[in-house]
mmCIF file of C-alpha atoms and ligand atoms in Angstrom:
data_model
loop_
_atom_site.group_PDB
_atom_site.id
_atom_site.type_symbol
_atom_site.label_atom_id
_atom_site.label_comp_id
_atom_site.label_asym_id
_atom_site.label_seq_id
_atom_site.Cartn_x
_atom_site.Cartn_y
_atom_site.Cartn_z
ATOM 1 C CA UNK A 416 199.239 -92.733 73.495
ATOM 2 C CA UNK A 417 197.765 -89.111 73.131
ATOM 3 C CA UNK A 418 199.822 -86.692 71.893
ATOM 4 C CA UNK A 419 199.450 -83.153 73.359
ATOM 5 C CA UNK A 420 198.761 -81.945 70.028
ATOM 6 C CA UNK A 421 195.689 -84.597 69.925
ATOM 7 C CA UNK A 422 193.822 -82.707 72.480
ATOM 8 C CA UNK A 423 191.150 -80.423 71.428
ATOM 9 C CA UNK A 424 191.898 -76.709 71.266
ATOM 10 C CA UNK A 425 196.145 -77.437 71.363
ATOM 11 C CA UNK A 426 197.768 -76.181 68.393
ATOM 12 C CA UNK A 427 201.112 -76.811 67.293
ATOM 13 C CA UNK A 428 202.260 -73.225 69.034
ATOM 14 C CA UNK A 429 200.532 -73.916 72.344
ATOM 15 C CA UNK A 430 201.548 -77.777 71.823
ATOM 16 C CA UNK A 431 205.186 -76.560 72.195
ATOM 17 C CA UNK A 432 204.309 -73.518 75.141
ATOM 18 C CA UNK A 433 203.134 -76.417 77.181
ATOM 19 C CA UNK A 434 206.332 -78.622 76.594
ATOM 20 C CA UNK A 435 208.071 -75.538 77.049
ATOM 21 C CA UNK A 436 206.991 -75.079 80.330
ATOM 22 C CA UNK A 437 207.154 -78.383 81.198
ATOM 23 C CA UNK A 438 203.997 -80.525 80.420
ATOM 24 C CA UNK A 439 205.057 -82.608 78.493
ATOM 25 C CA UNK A 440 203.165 -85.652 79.959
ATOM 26 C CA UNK A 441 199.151 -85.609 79.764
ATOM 27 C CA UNK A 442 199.030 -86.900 83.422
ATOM 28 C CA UNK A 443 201.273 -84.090 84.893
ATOM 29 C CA UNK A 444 198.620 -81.575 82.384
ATOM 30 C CA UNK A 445 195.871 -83.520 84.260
ATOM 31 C CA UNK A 446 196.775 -83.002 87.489
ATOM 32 C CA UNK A 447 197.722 -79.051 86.929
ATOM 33 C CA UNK A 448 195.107 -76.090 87.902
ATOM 34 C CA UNK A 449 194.421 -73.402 85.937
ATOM 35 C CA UNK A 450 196.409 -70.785 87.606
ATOM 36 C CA UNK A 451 199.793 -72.702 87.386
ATOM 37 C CA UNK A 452 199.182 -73.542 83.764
ATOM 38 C CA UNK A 453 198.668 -70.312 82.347
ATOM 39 C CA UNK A 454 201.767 -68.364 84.724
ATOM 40 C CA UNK A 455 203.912 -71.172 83.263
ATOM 41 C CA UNK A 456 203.142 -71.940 79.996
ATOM 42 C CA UNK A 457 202.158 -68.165 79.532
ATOM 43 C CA UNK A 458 198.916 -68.781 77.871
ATOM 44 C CA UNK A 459 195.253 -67.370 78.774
ATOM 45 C CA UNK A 460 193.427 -68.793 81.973
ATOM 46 C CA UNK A 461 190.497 -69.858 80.033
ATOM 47 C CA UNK A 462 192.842 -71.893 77.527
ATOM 48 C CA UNK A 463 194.295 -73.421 80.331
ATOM 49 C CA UNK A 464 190.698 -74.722 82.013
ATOM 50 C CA UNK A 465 190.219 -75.980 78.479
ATOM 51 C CA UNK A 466 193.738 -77.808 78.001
ATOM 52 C CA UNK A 467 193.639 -79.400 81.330
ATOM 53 C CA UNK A 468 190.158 -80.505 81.322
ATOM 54 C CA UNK A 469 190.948 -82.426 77.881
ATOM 55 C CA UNK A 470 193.799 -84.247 79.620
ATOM 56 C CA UNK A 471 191.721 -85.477 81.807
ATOM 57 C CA UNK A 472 189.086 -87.057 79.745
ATOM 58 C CA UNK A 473 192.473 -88.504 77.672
ATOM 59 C CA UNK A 474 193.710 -89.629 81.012
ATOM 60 C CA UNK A 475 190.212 -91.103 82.477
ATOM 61 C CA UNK A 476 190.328 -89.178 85.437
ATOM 62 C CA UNK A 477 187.121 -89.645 87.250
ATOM 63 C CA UNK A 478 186.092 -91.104 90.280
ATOM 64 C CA UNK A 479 188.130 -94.292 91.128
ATOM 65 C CA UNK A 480 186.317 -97.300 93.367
ATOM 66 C CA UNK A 481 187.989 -98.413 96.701
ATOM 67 C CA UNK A 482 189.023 -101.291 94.326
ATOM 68 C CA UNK A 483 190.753 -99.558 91.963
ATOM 69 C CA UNK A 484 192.912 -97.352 94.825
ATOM 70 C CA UNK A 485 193.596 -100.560 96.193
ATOM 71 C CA UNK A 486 195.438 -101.758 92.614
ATOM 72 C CA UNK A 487 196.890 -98.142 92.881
ATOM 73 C CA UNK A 488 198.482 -98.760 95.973
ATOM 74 C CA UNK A 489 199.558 -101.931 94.920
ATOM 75 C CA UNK A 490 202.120 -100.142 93.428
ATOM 76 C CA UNK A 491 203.587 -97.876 96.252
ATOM 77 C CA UNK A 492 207.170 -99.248 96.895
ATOM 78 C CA UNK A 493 209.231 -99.459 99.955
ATOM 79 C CA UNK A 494 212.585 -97.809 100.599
ATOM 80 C CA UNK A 495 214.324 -99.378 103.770
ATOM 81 C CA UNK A 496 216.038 -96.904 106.143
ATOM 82 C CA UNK A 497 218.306 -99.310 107.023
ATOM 83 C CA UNK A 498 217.088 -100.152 110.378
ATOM 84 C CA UNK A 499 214.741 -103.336 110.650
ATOM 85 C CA UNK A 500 212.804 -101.042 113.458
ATOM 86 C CA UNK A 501 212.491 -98.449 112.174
ATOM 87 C CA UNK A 502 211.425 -99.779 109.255
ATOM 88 C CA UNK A 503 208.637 -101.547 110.739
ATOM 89 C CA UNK A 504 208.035 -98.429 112.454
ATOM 90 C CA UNK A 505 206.889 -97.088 109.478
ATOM 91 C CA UNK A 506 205.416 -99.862 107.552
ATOM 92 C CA UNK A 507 208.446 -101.673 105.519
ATOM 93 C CA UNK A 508 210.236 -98.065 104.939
ATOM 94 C CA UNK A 509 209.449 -94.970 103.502
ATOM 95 C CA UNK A 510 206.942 -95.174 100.876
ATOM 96 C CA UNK A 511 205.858 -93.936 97.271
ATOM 97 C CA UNK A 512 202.968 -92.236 96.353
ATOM 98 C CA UNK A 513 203.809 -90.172 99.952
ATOM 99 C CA UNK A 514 205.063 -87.615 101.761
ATOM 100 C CA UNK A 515 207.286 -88.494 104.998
ATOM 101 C CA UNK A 516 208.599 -85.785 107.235
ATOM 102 C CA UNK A 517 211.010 -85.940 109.819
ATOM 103 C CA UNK A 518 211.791 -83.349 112.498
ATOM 104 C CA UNK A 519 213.924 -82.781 115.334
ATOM 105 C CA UNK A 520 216.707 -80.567 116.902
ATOM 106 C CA UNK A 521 220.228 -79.845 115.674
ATOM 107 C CA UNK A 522 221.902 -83.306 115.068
ATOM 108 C CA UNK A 523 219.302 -85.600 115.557
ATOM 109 C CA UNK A 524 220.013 -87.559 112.519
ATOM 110 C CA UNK A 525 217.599 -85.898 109.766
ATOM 111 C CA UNK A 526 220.382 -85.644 107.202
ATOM 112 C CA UNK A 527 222.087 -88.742 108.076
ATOM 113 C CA UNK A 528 218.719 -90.382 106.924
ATOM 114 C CA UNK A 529 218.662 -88.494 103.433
ATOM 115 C CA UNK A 530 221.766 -89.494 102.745
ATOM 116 C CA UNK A 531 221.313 -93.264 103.858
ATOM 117 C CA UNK A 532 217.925 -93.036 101.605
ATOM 118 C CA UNK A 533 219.887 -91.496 98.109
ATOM 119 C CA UNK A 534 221.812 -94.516 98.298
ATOM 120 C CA UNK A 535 219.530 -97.338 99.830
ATOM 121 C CA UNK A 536 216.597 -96.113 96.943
ATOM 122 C CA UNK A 537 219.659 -97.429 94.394
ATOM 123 C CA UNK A 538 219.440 -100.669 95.542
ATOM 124 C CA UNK A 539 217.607 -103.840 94.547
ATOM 125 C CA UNK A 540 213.945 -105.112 95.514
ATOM 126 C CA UNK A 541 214.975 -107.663 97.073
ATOM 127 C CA UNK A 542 217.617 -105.585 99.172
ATOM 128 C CA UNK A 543 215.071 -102.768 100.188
ATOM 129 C CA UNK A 544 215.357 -100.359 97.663
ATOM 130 C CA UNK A 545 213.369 -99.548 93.968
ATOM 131 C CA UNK A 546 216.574 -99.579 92.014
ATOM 132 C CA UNK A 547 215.380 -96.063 91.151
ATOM 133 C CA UNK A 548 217.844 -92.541 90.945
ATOM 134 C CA UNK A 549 217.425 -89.905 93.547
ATOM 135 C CA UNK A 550 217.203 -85.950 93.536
ATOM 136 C CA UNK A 551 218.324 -84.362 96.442
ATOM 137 C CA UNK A 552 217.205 -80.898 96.729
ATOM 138 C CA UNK A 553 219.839 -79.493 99.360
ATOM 139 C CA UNK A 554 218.989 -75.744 100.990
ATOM 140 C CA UNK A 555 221.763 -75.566 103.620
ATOM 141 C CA UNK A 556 224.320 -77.006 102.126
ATOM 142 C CA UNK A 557 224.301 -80.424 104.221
ATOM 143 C CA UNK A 558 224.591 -82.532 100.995
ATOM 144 C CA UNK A 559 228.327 -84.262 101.391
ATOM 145 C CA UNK A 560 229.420 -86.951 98.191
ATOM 146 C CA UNK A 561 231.886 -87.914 100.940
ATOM 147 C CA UNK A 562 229.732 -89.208 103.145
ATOM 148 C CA UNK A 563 227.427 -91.204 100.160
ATOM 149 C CA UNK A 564 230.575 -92.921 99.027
ATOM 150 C CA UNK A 565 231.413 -93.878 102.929
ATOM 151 C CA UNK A 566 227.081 -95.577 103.059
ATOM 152 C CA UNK A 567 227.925 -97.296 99.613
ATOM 153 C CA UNK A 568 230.933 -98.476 100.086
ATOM 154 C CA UNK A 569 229.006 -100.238 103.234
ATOM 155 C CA UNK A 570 226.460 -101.597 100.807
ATOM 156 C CA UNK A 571 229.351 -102.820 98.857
ATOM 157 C CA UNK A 572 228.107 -101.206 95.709
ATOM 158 C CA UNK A 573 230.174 -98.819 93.325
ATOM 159 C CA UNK A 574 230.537 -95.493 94.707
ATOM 160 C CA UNK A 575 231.162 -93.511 91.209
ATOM 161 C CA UNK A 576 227.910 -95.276 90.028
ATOM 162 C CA UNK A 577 225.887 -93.994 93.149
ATOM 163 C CA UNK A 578 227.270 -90.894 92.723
ATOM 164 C CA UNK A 579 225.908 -90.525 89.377
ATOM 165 C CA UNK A 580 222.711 -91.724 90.475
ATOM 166 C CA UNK A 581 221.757 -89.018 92.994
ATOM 167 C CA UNK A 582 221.093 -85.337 91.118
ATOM 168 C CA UNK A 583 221.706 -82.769 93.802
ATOM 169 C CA UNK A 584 219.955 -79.216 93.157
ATOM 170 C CA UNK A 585 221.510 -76.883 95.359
ATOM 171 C CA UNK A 586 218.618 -74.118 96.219
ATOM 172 C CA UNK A 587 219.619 -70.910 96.927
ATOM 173 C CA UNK A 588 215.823 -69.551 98.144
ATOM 174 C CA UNK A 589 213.051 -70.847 99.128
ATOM 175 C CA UNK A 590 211.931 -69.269 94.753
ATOM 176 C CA UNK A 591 214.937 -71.146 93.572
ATOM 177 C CA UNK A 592 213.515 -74.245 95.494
ATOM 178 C CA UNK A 593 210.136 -74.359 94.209
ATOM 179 C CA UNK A 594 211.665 -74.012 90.726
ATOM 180 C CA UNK A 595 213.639 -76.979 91.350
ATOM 181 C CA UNK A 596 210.538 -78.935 91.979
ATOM 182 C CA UNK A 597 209.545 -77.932 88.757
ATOM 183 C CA UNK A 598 212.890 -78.974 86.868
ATOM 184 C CA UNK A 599 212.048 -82.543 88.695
ATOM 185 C CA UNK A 600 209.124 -82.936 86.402
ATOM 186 C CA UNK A 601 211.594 -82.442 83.284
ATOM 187 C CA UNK A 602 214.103 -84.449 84.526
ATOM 188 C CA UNK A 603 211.777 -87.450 84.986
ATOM 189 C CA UNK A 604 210.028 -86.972 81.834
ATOM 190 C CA UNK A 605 213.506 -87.021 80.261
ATOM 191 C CA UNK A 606 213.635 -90.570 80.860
ATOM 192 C CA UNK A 607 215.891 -90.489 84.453
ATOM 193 C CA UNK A 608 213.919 -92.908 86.934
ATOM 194 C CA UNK A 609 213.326 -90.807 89.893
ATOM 195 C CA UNK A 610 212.242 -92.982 92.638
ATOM 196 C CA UNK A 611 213.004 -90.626 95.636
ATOM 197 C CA UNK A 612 213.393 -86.727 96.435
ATOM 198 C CA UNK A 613 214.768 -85.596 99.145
ATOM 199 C CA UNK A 614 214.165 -81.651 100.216
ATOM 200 C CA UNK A 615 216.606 -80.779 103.636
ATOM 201 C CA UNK A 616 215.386 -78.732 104.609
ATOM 202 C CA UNK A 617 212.521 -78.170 103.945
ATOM 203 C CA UNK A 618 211.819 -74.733 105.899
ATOM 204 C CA UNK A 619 215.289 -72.927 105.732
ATOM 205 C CA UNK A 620 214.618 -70.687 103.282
ATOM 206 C CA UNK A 621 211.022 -69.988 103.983
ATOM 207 C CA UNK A 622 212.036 -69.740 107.734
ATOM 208 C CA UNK A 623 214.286 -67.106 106.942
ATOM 209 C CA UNK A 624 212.588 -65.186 104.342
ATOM 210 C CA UNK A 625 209.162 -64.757 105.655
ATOM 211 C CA UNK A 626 209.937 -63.088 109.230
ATOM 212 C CA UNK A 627 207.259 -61.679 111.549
ATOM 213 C CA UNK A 628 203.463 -62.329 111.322
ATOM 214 C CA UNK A 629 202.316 -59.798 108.913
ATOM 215 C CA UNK A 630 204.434 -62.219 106.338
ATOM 216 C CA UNK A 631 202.834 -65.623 107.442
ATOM 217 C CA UNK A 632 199.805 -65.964 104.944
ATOM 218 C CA UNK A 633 202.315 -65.245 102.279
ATOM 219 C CA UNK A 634 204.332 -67.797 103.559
ATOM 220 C CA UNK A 635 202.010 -70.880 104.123
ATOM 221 C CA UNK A 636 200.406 -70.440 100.540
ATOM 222 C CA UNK A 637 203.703 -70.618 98.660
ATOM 223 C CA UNK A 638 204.583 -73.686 101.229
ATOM 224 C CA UNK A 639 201.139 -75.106 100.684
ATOM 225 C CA UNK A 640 201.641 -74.741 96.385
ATOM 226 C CA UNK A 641 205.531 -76.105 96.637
ATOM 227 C CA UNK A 642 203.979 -79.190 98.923
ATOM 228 C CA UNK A 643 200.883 -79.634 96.145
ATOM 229 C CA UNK A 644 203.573 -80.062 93.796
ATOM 230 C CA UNK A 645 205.683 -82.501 95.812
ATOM 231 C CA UNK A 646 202.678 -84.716 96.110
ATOM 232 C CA UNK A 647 201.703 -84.201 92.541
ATOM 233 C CA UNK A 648 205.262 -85.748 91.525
ATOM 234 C CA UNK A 649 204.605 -88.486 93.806
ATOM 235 C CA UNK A 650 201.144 -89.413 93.038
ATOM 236 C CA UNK A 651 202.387 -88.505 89.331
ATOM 237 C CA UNK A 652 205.648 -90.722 88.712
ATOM 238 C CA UNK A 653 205.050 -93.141 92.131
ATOM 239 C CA UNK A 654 208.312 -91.093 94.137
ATOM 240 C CA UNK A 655 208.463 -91.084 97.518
ATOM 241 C CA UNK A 656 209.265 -87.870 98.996
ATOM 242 C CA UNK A 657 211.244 -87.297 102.074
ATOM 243 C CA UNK A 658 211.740 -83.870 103.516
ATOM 244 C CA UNK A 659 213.292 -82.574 106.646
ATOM 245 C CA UNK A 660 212.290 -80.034 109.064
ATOM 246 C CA UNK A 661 213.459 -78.244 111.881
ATOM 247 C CA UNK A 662 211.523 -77.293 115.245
ATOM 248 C CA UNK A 663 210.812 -74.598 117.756
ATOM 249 C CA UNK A 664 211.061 -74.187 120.996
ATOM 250 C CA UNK A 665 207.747 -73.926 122.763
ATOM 251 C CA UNK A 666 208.693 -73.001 126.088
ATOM 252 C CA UNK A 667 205.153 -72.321 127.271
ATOM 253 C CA UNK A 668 205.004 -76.431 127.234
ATOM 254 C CA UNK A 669 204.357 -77.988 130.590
ATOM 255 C CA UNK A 670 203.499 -81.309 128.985
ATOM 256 C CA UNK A 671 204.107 -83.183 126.395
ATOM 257 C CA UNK A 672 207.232 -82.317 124.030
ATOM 258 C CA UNK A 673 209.178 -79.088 124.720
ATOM 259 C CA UNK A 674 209.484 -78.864 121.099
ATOM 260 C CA UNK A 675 207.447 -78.359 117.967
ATOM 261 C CA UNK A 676 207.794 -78.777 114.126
ATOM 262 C CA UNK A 677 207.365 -75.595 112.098
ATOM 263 C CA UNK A 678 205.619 -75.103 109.238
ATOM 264 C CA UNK A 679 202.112 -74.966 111.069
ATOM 265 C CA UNK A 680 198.558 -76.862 109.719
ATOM 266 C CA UNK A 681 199.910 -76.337 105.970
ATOM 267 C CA UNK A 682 202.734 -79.047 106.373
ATOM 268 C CA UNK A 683 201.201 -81.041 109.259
ATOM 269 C CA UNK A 684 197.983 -82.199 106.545
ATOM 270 C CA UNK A 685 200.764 -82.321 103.698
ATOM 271 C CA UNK A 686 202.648 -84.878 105.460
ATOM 272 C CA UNK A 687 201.210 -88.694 105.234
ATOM 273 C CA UNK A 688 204.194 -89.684 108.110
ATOM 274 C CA UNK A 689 205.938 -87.270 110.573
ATOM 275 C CA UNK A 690 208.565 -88.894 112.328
ATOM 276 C CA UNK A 691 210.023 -86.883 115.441
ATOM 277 C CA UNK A 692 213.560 -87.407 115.764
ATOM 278 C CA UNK A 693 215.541 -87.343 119.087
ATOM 279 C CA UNK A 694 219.001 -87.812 120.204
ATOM 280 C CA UNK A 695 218.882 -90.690 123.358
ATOM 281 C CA UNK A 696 221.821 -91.763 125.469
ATOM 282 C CA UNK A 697 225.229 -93.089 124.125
ATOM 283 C CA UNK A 698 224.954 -91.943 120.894
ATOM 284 C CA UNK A 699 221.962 -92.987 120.246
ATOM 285 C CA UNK A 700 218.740 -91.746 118.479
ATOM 286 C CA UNK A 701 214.950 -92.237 118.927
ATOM 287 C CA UNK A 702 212.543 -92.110 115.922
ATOM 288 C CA UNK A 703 208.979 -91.827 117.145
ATOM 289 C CA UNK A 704 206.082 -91.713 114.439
ATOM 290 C CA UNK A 705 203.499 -89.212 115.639
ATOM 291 C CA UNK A 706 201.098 -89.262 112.598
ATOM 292 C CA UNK A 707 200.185 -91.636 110.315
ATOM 293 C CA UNK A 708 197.124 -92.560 107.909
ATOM 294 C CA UNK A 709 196.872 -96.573 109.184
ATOM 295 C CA UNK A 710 199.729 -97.413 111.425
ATOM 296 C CA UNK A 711 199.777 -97.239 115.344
ATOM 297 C CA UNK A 712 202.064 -94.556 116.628
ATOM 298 C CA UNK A 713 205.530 -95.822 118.301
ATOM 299 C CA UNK A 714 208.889 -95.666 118.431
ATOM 300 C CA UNK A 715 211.910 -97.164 117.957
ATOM 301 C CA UNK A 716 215.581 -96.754 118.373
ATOM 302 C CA UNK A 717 218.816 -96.552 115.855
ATOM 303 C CA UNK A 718 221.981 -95.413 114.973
ATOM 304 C CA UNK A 719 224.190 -93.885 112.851
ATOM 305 C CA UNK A 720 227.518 -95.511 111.967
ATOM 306 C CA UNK A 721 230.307 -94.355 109.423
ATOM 307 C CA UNK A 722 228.467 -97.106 107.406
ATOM 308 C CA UNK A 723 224.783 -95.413 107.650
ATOM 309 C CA UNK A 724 221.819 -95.643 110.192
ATOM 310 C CA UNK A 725 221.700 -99.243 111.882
ATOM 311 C CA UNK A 726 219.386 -100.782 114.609
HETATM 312 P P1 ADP B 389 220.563 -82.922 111.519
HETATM 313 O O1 ADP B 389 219.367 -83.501 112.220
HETATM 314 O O2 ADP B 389 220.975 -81.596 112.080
HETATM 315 O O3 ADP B 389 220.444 -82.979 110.047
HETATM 316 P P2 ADP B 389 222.647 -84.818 111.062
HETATM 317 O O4 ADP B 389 221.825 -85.760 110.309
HETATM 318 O O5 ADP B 389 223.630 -83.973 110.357
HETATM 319 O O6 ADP B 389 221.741 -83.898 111.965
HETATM 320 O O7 ADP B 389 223.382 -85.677 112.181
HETATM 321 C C1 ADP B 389 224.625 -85.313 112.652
HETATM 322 C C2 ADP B 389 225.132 -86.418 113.565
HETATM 323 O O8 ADP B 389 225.333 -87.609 112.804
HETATM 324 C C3 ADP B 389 226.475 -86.085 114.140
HETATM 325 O O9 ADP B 389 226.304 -85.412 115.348
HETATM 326 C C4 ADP B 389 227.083 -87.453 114.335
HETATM 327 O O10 ADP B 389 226.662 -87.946 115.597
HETATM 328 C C5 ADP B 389 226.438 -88.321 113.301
HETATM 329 N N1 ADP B 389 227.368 -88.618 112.181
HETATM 330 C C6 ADP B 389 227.603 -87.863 111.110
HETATM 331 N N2 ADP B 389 228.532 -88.435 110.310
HETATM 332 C C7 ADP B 389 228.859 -89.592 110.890
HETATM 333 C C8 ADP B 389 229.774 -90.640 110.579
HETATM 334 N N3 ADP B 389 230.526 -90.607 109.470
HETATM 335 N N4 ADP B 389 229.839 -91.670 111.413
HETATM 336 C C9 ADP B 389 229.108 -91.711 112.536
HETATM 337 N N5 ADP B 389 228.229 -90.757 112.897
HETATM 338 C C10 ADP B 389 228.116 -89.714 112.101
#
């Protein structure tokens, strides 16, 4: 394996910046730009163009052939929602290697699903999940231990051991949340096999933060830099990465939905799924998948029980 110090031009002090700041692994180097580098690891832009174009001549990166993104995605694993529809819905679950966003009103069910997936992620293969650990990056404060020992305990698996499994990073701003991001890349390099993160919500923070129009450019390029490193993690460490989102009214609608997701072009091209969330009769909710790279659009129907979502 190359060493960081292997690489041309990388010193033992810059060696140790870079690990410092948290590049510790030649791929995540590789997949850095310039500008990110050299804020974070505080050396010169021109050093950094240098560092990151030897990691990827150690790493191979080049062009790949269909054949060889086909082996990639050989390797992008399933984790089951719980629901045999909606599962289906969405191709055997939500996957690695990809971003999946859900949206809908107050109480349709989007943190009811992050929970079910912190705990379903822990499980085996065979059972639907990638026996991997989970981050849960919680902005509102919707993240309740309560309610993942009430979905294990229906899974019939040891609630102190899912517990320990799931590594919740409370964010206090939408800063503080794209830092968190960052720690992810630590934490998995440390050794902890991060299959899933979770962000809910995704848009809180920035939703509250950036107000009025003037502040909207601002906005959607930190967005679009927090969601390039989201997908870097998941291309990265194969993690599949969940978020939630809220929507807006748009009461200008005549047809179609009355409502909208926010977040705007920056998030709708980030996303590989969207799934729009809706509350139906008796208790019961509607997932309908309204983009998606090779799968139809559709929709199915579940719901959630003390035990988690069910069909
Ligand atoms: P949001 O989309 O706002 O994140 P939630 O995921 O929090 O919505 O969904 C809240 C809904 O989930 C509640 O209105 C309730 O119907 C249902 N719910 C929450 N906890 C339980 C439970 N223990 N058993 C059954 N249903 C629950």
């Amino acid at each position: 394996m190359v060493e960081l110090s292997d690489l041309p031009g990388v010193g033992e002090k810059t060696a140790e910046k870079l690990k410092d700041a948290g590049f510790a692994d030649m791929m995540r180097l590789a997949t850095a730009t310039p500008k990110e580098l050299s804020v974070k690891a505080e050396i010169g832009e021109g050093v950094a163009e240098k560092v990151i174009e030897a990691a990827r001549r150690a790493e191979n990166i080049t062009f790949e052939t269909a054949l060889e993104v086909d082996e990639r995605r050989k390797d992008v694993g399933h984790i089951t929602v719980g629901s045999q529809e909606f599962n289906d819905l969405i191709g055997g679950g939500i996957e690695t290697q990809s971003i999946t966003e859900v949206f809908g009103e107050f109480g349709s069910g989007k943190s009811q699903i992050s929970h079910e997936l912190a705990v379903t992620v822990q499980l085996p293969e065979e059972l639907g999940g990638l026996d991997g650990e989970c981050v849960f990056v919680d902005t509102e404060n919707t993240f309740r231990p309560e309610r993942i020992r009430q979905i294990a305990e229906g899974f019939e698996l040891d609630t102190t051991e899912v517990l320990s499994r799931i590594h919740v990073a409370r964010a206090f701003n939408s800063a503080h949340q794209i830092l968190m991001v960052d720690k992810i890349n630590e934490l998995i390099q440390s050794g902890v096999n991060v299959k899933l993160v979770i962000v809910d919500s995704l848009m809180a923070h920035f939703r509250a933060e950036y107000v009025g129009r003037e502040s909207l450019a601002v906005r959607q390029q930190k967005l679009n830099q927090h969601l390039h490193s989201l997908q870097q993690i998941a291309n990265t460490y194969n993690v599949a990465i969940f978020l939630t989102n809220q929507v807006q009214a748009k009461p200008d609608s005549f047809f179609g939905s009355p409502t909208k997701a926010i977040g705007g072009h920056v998030l709708g091209h980030a996303s590989t799924y969207r799934i729009w969330l809706k509350k139906g009769l008796a208790g019961k909710r509607i997932a309908r998948l309204v983009d998606s790279p090779h799968l139809p659009e559709g929709e199915c129907v579940f719901k959630i029980t003390s035990e988690g979502i069910v069909s």
